[in-house]
Coordinates of C-alpha atoms in Angstrom, one line a residue:
M1 CA 0.0 0.2 -0.1
H2 CA 1.1 3.6 -1.1
V3 CA 1.6 5.7 1.8
D4 CA 1.7 9.8 1.8
R5 CA 4.7 10.7 3.3
T6 CA 3.5 14.2 3.5
T7 CA 0.5 13.6 5.2
T8 CA 1.3 10.7 7.5
R9 CA 4.4 11.2 9.1
P10 CA 5.4 13.3 11.4
R11 CA 7.0 17.2 10.8
G12 CA 10.8 17.5 11.4
R13 CA 9.5 21.0 13.4
R14 CA 6.9 19.6 15.1
W15 CA 9.1 16.3 16.5
L16 CA 12.2 17.9 17.1
G17 CA 11.5 20.8 18.1
G18 CA 12.0 20.6 21.6
A19 CA 15.2 18.5 21.1
L20 CA 16.9 21.1 18.4
A21 CA 16.1 24.0 20.5
L22 CA 18.1 21.8 23.6
A23 CA 21.1 20.9 20.7
V24 CA 21.1 25.0 20.0
G25 CA 21.2 26.4 23.5
S26 CA 23.7 24.0 24.7
G27 CA 25.7 24.0 21.6
L28 CA 26.2 20.0 21.7
V29 CA 28.3 20.5 24.6
L30 CA 29.1 17.8 27.0
V31 CA 28.1 19.1 30.7
G32 CA 27.7 17.5 33.9
G33 CA 25.3 18.7 36.0
A34 CA 25.1 22.9 35.5
G35 CA 29.1 22.8 34.5
T36 CA 31.5 22.0 32.2
A37 CA 32.2 18.2 31.3
Q38 CA 33.8 16.1 33.9
A39 CA 36.9 14.0 32.8
A40 CA 34.5 11.4 34.8
D41 CA 31.7 11.3 32.4
V42 CA 30.8 7.6 30.8
N43 CA 28.6 6.2 28.0
V44 CA 26.0 4.8 30.4
A45 CA 24.6 2.4 27.8
K46 CA 25.4 -1.2 28.1
N47 CA 25.5 -3.5 25.1
A48 CA 26.1 -0.4 23.3
G49 CA 27.3 -1.5 20.2
F50 CA 25.6 -5.3 19.8
E51 CA 28.6 -7.5 20.8
N52 CA 26.3 -9.5 22.5
G53 CA 23.5 -9.5 21.3
L54 CA 20.5 -8.4 22.5
S55 CA 21.6 -8.1 26.0
N56 CA 20.5 -5.3 28.0
W57 CA 18.0 -4.5 24.9
S58 CA 14.1 -5.1 24.2
C59 CA 12.6 -5.2 21.2
S60 CA 9.0 -4.3 20.6
A61 CA 6.8 -7.6 19.1
G62 CA 10.1 -9.6 18.5
S63 CA 10.8 -6.8 16.3
G64 CA 14.2 -6.7 16.7
A65 CA 17.8 -8.8 15.9
A66 CA 20.9 -8.6 16.6
V67 CA 22.9 -9.2 13.0
S68 CA 26.7 -9.4 11.8
S69 CA 25.6 -7.0 9.0
P70 CA 25.4 -4.7 8.1
V71 CA 27.5 -3.0 11.4
R72 CA 29.8 0.3 11.5
T73 CA 32.0 -1.0 13.6
G74 CA 32.8 -4.4 15.5
A75 CA 30.9 -7.9 14.8
G76 CA 27.5 -6.8 15.6
A77 CA 24.5 -4.3 15.6
L78 CA 20.9 -3.9 15.5
R79 CA 18.5 -4.4 12.8
A80 CA 14.6 -4.0 13.9
T81 CA 12.2 -4.1 11.0
P82 CA 8.5 -2.1 11.5
A83 CA 5.5 -4.8 10.4
G84 CA 1.9 -3.4 10.9
L85 CA 1.5 -1.4 13.6
D86 CA 4.2 -1.9 15.1
N87 CA 6.7 0.3 15.0
A88 CA 10.2 -1.6 15.7
K89 CA 10.9 0.0 19.3
C90 CA 14.1 -1.0 20.6
V91 CA 14.6 0.4 24.8
Q92 CA 17.2 0.3 27.2
T93 CA 16.3 1.3 30.8
V94 CA 20.0 3.7 31.7
A95 CA 20.8 4.9 35.1
V96 CA 21.6 8.0 35.3
K97 CA 22.8 11.1 37.7
P98 CA 19.9 13.7 38.8
G99 CA 20.3 17.1 37.8
S100 CA 22.9 15.8 34.6
T101 CA 22.7 16.4 31.2
Y102 CA 24.0 14.2 28.9
T103 CA 24.4 13.5 25.0
L104 CA 22.1 10.6 23.4
S105 CA 23.8 9.3 19.6
A106 CA 23.8 6.8 17.4
W107 CA 24.2 5.5 14.4
V108 CA 21.5 4.6 11.6
Q109 CA 21.3 2.7 8.4
G110 CA 18.5 2.1 6.4
G111 CA 14.6 3.1 6.8
Y112 CA 13.6 6.0 8.8
A113 CA 15.0 5.5 12.2
Y114 CA 14.2 7.4 15.3
L115 CA 16.4 7.9 18.7
G116 CA 15.5 9.5 22.0
A117 CA 14.4 9.1 25.6
S118 CA 11.9 9.5 27.9
G119 CA 11.4 10.2 31.7
T120 CA 13.5 12.5 31.6
G121 CA 12.2 14.4 34.3
T122 CA 12.5 17.6 32.8
G123 CA 10.3 19.7 30.5
S124 CA 8.4 16.8 28.7
G125 CA 10.1 14.3 30.2
S126 CA 11.2 13.7 26.8
V127 CA 13.6 14.7 23.2
S128 CA 13.9 12.5 19.9
T129 CA 15.6 12.9 16.7
W130 CA 14.9 10.8 13.3
T131 CA 16.4 10.6 9.9
P132 CA 15.0 9.4 6.8
D133 CA 15.9 6.7 4.7
S134 CA 19.6 6.4 5.0
A135 CA 21.7 4.2 2.8
S136 CA 25.2 4.4 4.5
W137 CA 26.2 5.1 8.1
K138 CA 24.6 8.7 9.7
Q139 CA 25.0 9.9 13.0
L140 CA 21.8 10.7 15.0
T141 CA 22.3 12.9 18.3
T142 CA 20.3 15.1 20.9
T143 CA 21.1 16.0 24.5
F144 CA 18.6 15.3 28.0
T145 CA 19.0 16.9 31.1
T146 CA 17.4 14.6 34.4
G147 CA 14.9 15.9 36.6
P148 CA 16.3 16.5 40.0
S149 CA 15.3 13.5 41.3
T150 CA 15.2 10.7 38.0
T151 CA 17.6 8.2 38.4
S152 CA 16.7 6.2 35.4
V153 CA 16.0 6.8 31.5
E154 CA 14.7 4.8 28.8
V155 CA 16.5 5.5 25.8
Y156 CA 15.1 4.2 22.7
T157 CA 15.1 3.9 18.5
H158 CA 12.0 2.9 16.4
G159 CA 11.3 2.8 12.7
W160 CA 8.1 3.7 10.9
Y161 CA 5.5 1.9 10.3
G162 CA 5.3 0.1 6.8
T163 CA 8.4 1.0 5.7
T164 CA 11.8 -0.9 5.7
P165 CA 14.4 -2.2 8.2
Y166 CA 17.0 -0.1 10.4
S167 CA 19.8 -0.5 11.6
V168 CA 21.9 0.3 14.4
D169 CA 25.0 0.9 15.7
D170 CA 27.6 2.3 18.5
V171 CA 24.8 3.7 21.0
S172 CA 26.3 6.1 23.3
V173 CA 24.2 8.1 26.7
H174 CA 27.7 9.9 27.4
G175 CA 27.5 12.1 30.7
P176 CA 28.2 11.5 34.6
D177 CA 27.9 8.0 36.2
G178 CA 24.3 7.5 37.5
G179 CA 25.9 4.2 39.5
G180 CA 25.3 1.6 37.3
G181 CA 28.5 1.7 35.7
Q182 CA 29.5 1.6 32.0
D183 CA 30.7 -1.5 29.9
P184 CA 34.1 -3.1 30.8
D185 CA 37.1 -1.3 28.8
P186 CA 37.3 -3.2 25.8
V187 CA 40.4 -5.2 25.6
V188 CA 42.4 -6.2 23.0
P189 CA 40.5 -8.9 20.5
A190 CA 41.0 -12.3 19.7
T191 CA 43.2 -13.4 16.7
P192 CA 40.8 -14.0 13.8
A193 CA 40.0 -17.4 12.2
G194 CA 38.6 -18.7 9.2
L195 CA 41.3 -16.6 7.2
A196 CA 41.0 -18.3 3.5
A197 CA 41.5 -16.9 -0.3
G198 CA 38.8 -16.5 -2.5
T199 CA 39.0 -15.7 -6.5
V200 CA 41.8 -14.6 -7.6
T201 CA 42.8 -12.4 -10.7
S202 CA 45.7 -11.4 -12.4
S203 CA 46.1 -8.0 -10.2
S204 CA 43.9 -8.9 -7.1
V205 CA 43.1 -11.4 -4.3
D206 CA 39.8 -11.9 -2.4
L207 CA 40.1 -12.5 1.2
S208 CA 37.7 -13.3 3.8
W209 CA 37.4 -14.6 7.7
T210 CA 35.2 -15.1 10.7
A211 CA 34.2 -12.3 12.6
V212 CA 36.0 -11.6 16.1
S213 CA 33.8 -10.4 19.2
G214 CA 34.7 -6.5 20.5
A215 CA 37.3 -6.0 17.0
T216 CA 36.2 -2.6 15.7
G217 CA 37.9 -3.0 12.6
Y218 CA 41.0 -5.6 10.8
K219 CA 44.3 -4.9 9.6
V220 CA 45.6 -7.2 6.5
Y221 CA 49.0 -8.1 6.0
R222 CA 50.9 -8.7 2.7
D223 CA 54.1 -11.1 3.5
G224 CA 53.9 -9.6 7.0
A225 CA 53.7 -6.4 6.3
N226 CA 51.8 -3.6 3.7
P227 CA 49.3 -3.2 7.0
Q228 CA 45.8 -3.0 5.0
A229 CA 42.7 -1.4 7.4
V230 CA 39.2 -2.8 6.5
A231 CA 36.0 -2.5 8.3
G232 CA 34.2 -5.9 7.5
T233 CA 34.9 -9.8 7.4
S234 CA 36.1 -9.4 3.4
V235 CA 37.9 -7.5 1.2
T236 CA 39.9 -7.5 -2.4
V237 CA 43.4 -7.0 -2.2
S238 CA 44.6 -5.7 -5.1
G239 CA 47.5 -4.0 -6.7
L240 CA 49.5 -7.4 -7.1
T241 CA 52.0 -8.4 -9.6
A242 CA 50.6 -11.8 -12.3
D243 CA 51.8 -15.2 -11.6
T244 CA 52.8 -14.1 -8.1
A245 CA 52.8 -15.6 -4.8
Y246 CA 51.9 -13.9 -1.6
Q247 CA 51.1 -15.2 1.9
F248 CA 48.3 -13.0 4.0
Q249 CA 47.3 -12.7 7.4
V250 CA 45.0 -10.7 9.0
A251 CA 45.0 -9.1 12.8
A252 CA 41.8 -7.6 14.8
T253 CA 41.7 -4.6 16.2
N254 CA 39.9 -1.9 18.5
S255 CA 40.6 1.1 20.9
A256 CA 42.7 -1.5 23.4
G257 CA 45.6 -2.3 20.7
E258 CA 46.0 -5.0 17.7
S259 CA 45.9 -9.3 18.3
A260 CA 48.3 -11.0 17.0
K261 CA 48.7 -12.2 13.4
S262 CA 46.6 -15.4 12.4
S263 CA 47.6 -18.4 10.9
A264 CA 49.0 -17.6 7.2
V265 CA 47.1 -18.4 4.0
S266 CA 48.7 -18.6 0.0
A267 CA 47.5 -17.6 -3.0
R268 CA 48.9 -17.6 -6.4
T269 CA 47.7 -14.5 -8.5
A270 CA 46.5 -15.2 -12.1
K271 CA 48.8 -15.7 -15.2
V272 CA 48.4 -12.4 -18.0
T273 CA 46.0 -13.7 -20.6
D274 CA 45.4 -12.3 -23.7
P275 CA 42.2 -10.8 -23.3
G276 CA 41.5 -10.5 -26.8
P277 CA 39.8 -7.5 -28.8
G278 CA 37.4 -4.9 -27.1
P279 CA 33.3 -5.2 -27.1
A280 CA 32.2 -6.5 -30.5
V281 CA 29.7 -3.5 -30.5
P282 CA 29.4 -1.3 -33.8
K283 CA 30.7 2.0 -33.3
H284 CA 26.4 3.1 -33.3
A285 CA 24.3 0.4 -31.7
L286 CA 20.7 -0.6 -31.3
T287 CA 20.2 -2.0 -28.4
G288 CA 16.6 -3.7 -27.6
Y289 CA 15.5 -6.2 -24.4
W290 CA 13.8 -9.7 -25.0
Q291 CA 11.7 -10.5 -22.4
N292 CA 11.7 -14.1 -21.1
F293 CA 8.3 -13.8 -19.7
N294 CA 4.9 -13.2 -21.7
N295 CA 3.0 -9.9 -20.7
G296 CA 0.6 -9.6 -23.7
A297 CA 3.6 -8.9 -26.0
T298 CA 4.7 -10.9 -29.1
V299 CA 6.4 -13.9 -27.5
Q300 CA 9.7 -14.1 -28.9
K301 CA 12.7 -17.1 -29.4
L302 CA 16.1 -15.2 -29.8
R303 CA 16.3 -16.4 -33.0
D304 CA 13.1 -14.3 -33.6
V305 CA 14.6 -11.0 -32.3
Q306 CA 14.9 -8.9 -35.8
S307 CA 18.1 -9.1 -37.2
Q308 CA 18.2 -4.3 -36.7
Y309 CA 19.7 -5.1 -32.9
D310 CA 23.0 -4.8 -32.4
I311 CA 23.0 -5.4 -28.2
I312 CA 20.3 -8.3 -27.4
A313 CA 19.6 -8.1 -23.3
V314 CA 17.8 -10.7 -21.7
S315 CA 15.6 -9.5 -19.0
F316 CA 16.2 -10.3 -16.3
A317 CA 17.9 -12.6 -14.1
D318 CA 16.5 -13.4 -10.5
S319 CA 18.0 -12.4 -6.8
T320 CA 18.6 -14.9 -4.7
A321 CA 18.6 -15.0 -0.6
T322 CA 22.3 -14.3 -0.7
P323 CA 22.5 -10.8 -1.2
G324 CA 24.0 -9.5 -4.5
Q325 CA 23.8 -13.6 -6.3
I326 CA 22.2 -13.7 -9.8
V327 CA 20.6 -16.4 -11.4
F328 CA 18.9 -16.7 -14.0
N329 CA 15.5 -19.0 -14.6
L330 CA 14.5 -19.3 -18.4
D331 CA 10.4 -18.8 -17.9
P332 CA 8.8 -21.5 -19.6
A333 CA 5.9 -19.2 -21.5
V334 CA 9.2 -18.4 -24.0
G335 CA 8.5 -21.8 -25.5
Y336 CA 12.0 -23.3 -25.7
A337 CA 12.2 -27.0 -25.5
S338 CA 15.3 -27.3 -23.5
T339 CA 17.5 -24.7 -21.9
A340 CA 20.2 -25.9 -24.4
D341 CA 17.8 -24.9 -27.2
F342 CA 18.4 -21.1 -25.3
K343 CA 22.3 -21.4 -25.3
A344 CA 22.0 -22.2 -29.5
D345 CA 20.5 -19.1 -29.9
I346 CA 22.9 -16.7 -27.9
A347 CA 25.2 -18.5 -29.9
A348 CA 23.7 -18.3 -33.1
K349 CA 22.8 -14.8 -32.0
K350 CA 26.6 -14.1 -31.4
A351 CA 28.1 -16.0 -34.7
A352 CA 26.1 -13.4 -36.7
G353 CA 28.0 -10.2 -35.1
K354 CA 25.3 -9.3 -32.1
S355 CA 26.2 -9.1 -28.5
V356 CA 23.9 -11.2 -25.8
I357 CA 23.8 -10.1 -22.7
I358 CA 21.9 -10.8 -19.1
S359 CA 19.4 -7.8 -18.1
V360 CA 19.6 -7.1 -13.8
G361 CA 17.5 -5.6 -12.2
G362 CA 13.9 -4.2 -14.0
E363 CA 11.0 -2.5 -12.1
K364 CA 10.5 -5.7 -9.8
G365 CA 13.9 -6.6 -10.2
N366 CA 15.7 -5.8 -6.9
V367 CA 19.3 -6.8 -6.5
T368 CA 20.8 -5.9 -3.1
I369 CA 24.9 -4.8 -3.5
N370 CA 25.7 -2.9 -0.3
S371 CA 28.8 -4.6 1.1
D372 CA 32.5 -6.3 -0.3
A373 CA 30.4 -10.0 0.3
S374 CA 27.4 -9.2 -2.1
A375 CA 29.8 -7.7 -4.5
T376 CA 32.0 -10.7 -5.1
A377 CA 28.6 -12.9 -4.7
F378 CA 27.4 -10.7 -7.7
A379 CA 30.6 -11.1 -9.4
N380 CA 31.1 -14.6 -9.2
S381 CA 27.5 -15.1 -10.3
A382 CA 27.4 -12.9 -12.8
Y383 CA 30.3 -14.2 -14.4
A384 CA 29.1 -18.0 -14.0
L385 CA 26.2 -17.2 -15.7
M386 CA 28.3 -15.7 -18.5
Q387 CA 30.8 -18.5 -18.7
E388 CA 27.1 -21.1 -18.4
Y389 CA 25.0 -19.2 -21.5
G390 CA 27.4 -17.5 -23.1
F391 CA 26.6 -14.3 -22.0
N392 CA 28.4 -11.0 -23.7
G393 CA 28.1 -9.3 -20.2
V394 CA 25.4 -7.1 -18.2
D395 CA 23.3 -4.9 -18.4
I396 CA 22.4 -2.9 -14.9
D397 CA 18.9 -1.7 -14.6
L398 CA 18.7 -1.2 -11.2
E399 CA 15.6 0.7 -10.4
H400 CA 15.4 0.3 -6.6
G401 CA 18.8 2.2 -5.3
I402 CA 22.1 1.8 -6.1
N403 CA 25.0 2.1 -3.5
S404 CA 28.0 3.7 -6.0
T405 CA 30.7 1.9 -4.3
Y406 CA 29.8 -1.3 -3.6
L407 CA 28.3 -1.6 -7.2
T408 CA 31.3 -0.3 -8.7
K409 CA 33.7 -2.8 -6.3
A410 CA 31.6 -5.8 -8.1
L411 CA 31.7 -4.6 -11.4
R412 CA 35.0 -3.9 -11.8
Q413 CA 35.8 -8.1 -10.2
L414 CA 33.0 -8.9 -12.9
S415 CA 35.9 -7.3 -15.2
A416 CA 38.3 -8.2 -14.5
K417 CA 37.4 -12.4 -14.6
A418 CA 35.9 -11.7 -18.0
G419 CA 37.9 -9.4 -19.6
S420 CA 38.1 -6.9 -22.3
T421 CA 35.5 -8.4 -24.2
M422 CA 32.3 -7.7 -21.9
V423 CA 29.8 -5.3 -23.1
L424 CA 28.6 -3.5 -20.0
T425 CA 25.5 -0.9 -20.2
M426 CA 23.0 0.5 -18.0
A427 CA 19.1 2.0 -18.3
P428 CA 18.9 4.5 -15.6
Q429 CA 15.8 6.2 -15.0
T430 CA 15.6 10.2 -15.9
I431 CA 15.9 10.9 -11.9
D432 CA 19.0 8.7 -11.7
M433 CA 21.4 10.7 -14.0
Q434 CA 20.4 14.3 -13.7
N435 CA 23.3 15.3 -11.9
T436 CA 26.6 13.9 -11.1
G437 CA 26.2 13.4 -7.6
T438 CA 23.5 10.4 -7.6
E439 CA 24.6 7.4 -7.0
Y440 CA 23.8 5.6 -10.5
F441 CA 26.0 8.5 -12.3
K442 CA 28.7 8.0 -9.8
T443 CA 29.2 4.9 -10.7
A444 CA 28.6 5.2 -13.8
L445 CA 31.8 7.8 -14.5
A446 CA 33.8 4.9 -12.1
V447 CA 33.5 2.1 -14.1
K448 CA 34.1 4.8 -17.4
D449 CA 37.0 3.2 -18.8
I450 CA 34.8 -0.6 -18.7
L451 CA 31.3 1.1 -19.8
T452 CA 30.0 0.4 -23.4
V453 CA 26.8 2.7 -23.2
V454 CA 24.3 4.0 -20.7
N455 CA 20.8 3.9 -22.5
M456 CA 18.9 6.0 -20.1
Q457 CA 15.2 5.5 -19.9
Y458 CA 13.6 8.5 -21.3
Y459 CA 10.1 7.4 -20.9
N460 CA 7.7 6.9 -17.2
S461 CA 9.4 10.5 -16.1
G462 CA 7.6 13.5 -16.7
S463 CA 9.1 16.3 -16.8
M464 CA 12.7 17.0 -16.1
L465 CA 15.9 19.8 -16.4
G466 CA 18.1 19.7 -19.4
C467 CA 21.6 20.7 -19.3
D468 CA 20.6 24.2 -20.2
G469 CA 18.5 24.3 -16.7
K470 CA 15.1 24.5 -18.6
V471 CA 12.6 22.2 -18.1
Y472 CA 11.6 19.9 -20.9
S473 CA 8.5 17.5 -21.1
Q474 CA 8.9 13.5 -22.3
G475 CA 8.3 13.0 -25.5
S476 CA 9.6 15.6 -27.6
V477 CA 13.6 16.3 -29.8
D478 CA 14.1 18.6 -26.7
F479 CA 13.6 16.3 -23.9
L480 CA 15.7 13.5 -25.6
T481 CA 18.8 16.0 -26.2
A482 CA 19.2 18.4 -23.6
L483 CA 18.9 15.2 -21.2
A484 CA 21.9 13.2 -23.1
C485 CA 23.8 16.6 -22.7
I486 CA 23.5 16.2 -19.5
Q487 CA 25.4 12.7 -19.2
I488 CA 28.6 13.7 -21.9
Q489 CA 29.1 17.4 -20.0
G490 CA 28.7 15.5 -16.7
G491 CA 32.2 13.3 -18.1
L492 CA 30.2 10.2 -19.6
A493 CA 32.0 9.7 -23.4
P494 CA 29.4 10.5 -26.6
S495 CA 29.8 6.9 -27.6
Q496 CA 28.8 5.8 -24.1
V497 CA 25.6 7.4 -24.5
G498 CA 22.6 6.1 -26.5
L499 CA 18.4 7.0 -26.5
G500 CA 16.4 4.8 -24.3
V501 CA 12.6 4.7 -26.0
P502 CA 9.4 2.8 -26.1
A503 CA 9.0 0.8 -28.9
S504 CA 5.0 1.6 -29.0
T505 CA 2.4 3.3 -27.1
R506 CA 2.0 -0.3 -24.7
G507 CA 5.7 -0.4 -24.4
A508 CA 5.9 1.9 -21.2
G509 CA 3.0 4.3 -19.0
S510 CA 4.5 7.1 -20.4
G511 CA 6.8 8.8 -23.0
Y512 CA 6.1 6.8 -26.6
V513 CA 7.7 9.0 -29.2
D514 CA 7.4 8.2 -32.8
P515 CA 10.4 7.3 -34.3
Q516 CA 10.9 10.2 -36.6
I517 CA 11.2 12.0 -33.5
V518 CA 14.1 9.5 -32.6
K519 CA 15.6 9.9 -35.6
N520 CA 15.6 13.4 -35.3
A521 CA 17.3 14.0 -32.0
L522 CA 20.0 11.3 -33.2
D523 CA 20.6 13.8 -36.3
C524 CA 20.6 17.1 -33.6
L525 CA 23.3 15.6 -31.6
T526 CA 25.6 14.1 -33.9
K527 CA 25.0 16.7 -36.5
L528 CA 23.6 19.6 -35.2
T529 CA 20.3 19.0 -38.0
G530 CA 16.7 18.2 -36.8
C531 CA 16.8 19.9 -33.6
G532 CA 14.0 21.5 -31.6
S533 CA 14.4 24.6 -29.5
Y534 CA 17.2 23.1 -27.5
K535 CA 20.3 23.0 -30.1
P536 CA 23.8 21.2 -28.1
S537 CA 26.6 24.0 -28.7
Q538 CA 28.5 20.9 -30.3
A539 CA 28.2 18.0 -32.5
W540 CA 28.6 14.6 -31.3
P541 CA 29.0 12.4 -34.0
T542 CA 30.7 9.2 -31.9
L543 CA 27.0 9.0 -29.9
R544 CA 26.5 5.5 -30.3
G545 CA 22.6 5.0 -31.0
A546 CA 19.3 4.0 -29.5
M547 CA 18.0 1.4 -26.9
T548 CA 13.9 0.0 -26.9
W549 CA 12.0 -1.9 -24.5
S550 CA 11.0 -4.4 -25.7
T551 CA 11.6 -6.3 -28.9
N552 CA 8.8 -7.9 -27.8
W553 CA 6.8 -4.8 -27.8
D554 CA 8.5 -3.9 -31.6
A555 CA 7.3 -7.1 -32.9
T556 CA 3.7 -6.4 -31.6
A557 CA 3.7 -3.0 -33.7
G558 CA 5.2 -5.0 -36.6
N559 CA 8.8 -4.1 -35.9
A560 CA 7.8 -0.6 -36.6
W561 CA 10.3 1.0 -34.3
S562 CA 13.6 -1.2 -35.2
N563 CA 13.1 -0.8 -39.1
A564 CA 12.8 3.2 -38.9
V565 CA 15.4 3.7 -35.9
G566 CA 17.9 1.1 -36.8
P567 CA 19.0 1.9 -40.3
H568 CA 19.0 5.4 -39.4
V569 CA 21.5 4.5 -36.0
H570 CA 23.6 2.7 -38.7
N571 CA 24.3 5.6 -40.6
L572 CA 25.3 7.8 -38.0
P573 CA 28.2 9.4 -39.1

């Protein structure tokens, strides 16, 4: 059910007014009673990093769990899941000193997250602060002052009804000791166990090990030296020499010090092999998505895909219970007698000079790549599909949010396995490429050296800003040209930009344009002819081409789109 956030969620000013006023008034200065900070101030929260499970914490309706990922520091964190009328509230009662001021803080990630304290004995008795969805760890901070007879306060976190789970780590209630003491000072963590080498390339080795309780980080040693700091329990050690043996060890660290190094594990980097020629994609290419399902469009086998298409994106890969991992399940509705027949069709298309790639995502697909482990799982599984089916590469069509840091790692690991012949395409929505600060745009720029083409979806988007700062409506030449300009001015090569449009009026909810408009936009961008009110400051004759959803909807409409746009793309300068 869609929730109107503007009317159902508490507005920040109303909920945070008291906390903000207190924060501004105190300047977030740590105080003890009415005086300034005292050396004896401590963190009175227990099990503040969830290293001991949910000890000292209580979560409503069993909504909370201690997890090993994602964590900010150490080996544990809280993961709480709102459901129905439960907002996943987790609480701890802490001992405080009367008439004293405390700084309450915690690091949060994921869905809507709230942090607060109740029963303070002053003002309304409660303070709180919150943040909307956060893809990375973010610190929440507020303060409270206890009443003259207050000896305990309840601190809490919670999410928001019907939203995604949230994570919490490193809670702090910093102020005078209220008599309950604090968690013991950290001790040097134990030596990590389970160090193992995974995938190797000619320049890198994947390592993983078992988490150590109480550790806030790790150091990975190569041949007894060159320590590399790592936050989690896996890392890709890069910059290595091909066909060379290395020994690796790992040590656990926290504020108390560093453990002894683990037993060494040996790994040898791969030999450099001839990667072969670059991607067999024409200078100007037509991309089409092939539907591995029946949604009312013409059902095709791959052999039926129109010959104008140079890149055929098989839609879609499926996710598994392992974050980042993908598989492919051939839909019986497509009509293949066997998987072998499907693979034979891929081989035939490749023999005809076409690239056949596996698309990841789509409207309903949700592959999560937000950690080193999930990045490696993606790279390994995508490469396995390339080997099994003969796919030339992958298309990234993730429409449910991406993490540029880890998606970049995943794509680079995949590229290291597949070599320079890998075809890498992307199909972001228009909102994803409005500026270089978006996660999609950051990813595209980060993998620019291995990126084939970004076929942005110029549909289902409404009006958007062009590179000249003016607003353009979808369905026009200006919409296509002024938004393509943003990508080129933002750092992509013109050869990495394609125009993605529906093949027919039934192919998308909105944004269909007549093939003639697509041809005009291609001419405008490559030759400065056929432009609308917007005209680029220069021509980009190396523009890659165009994309459509889908080859099936194209067939439904009598192949009108590919028959018109295909030859035009192939005849560009």
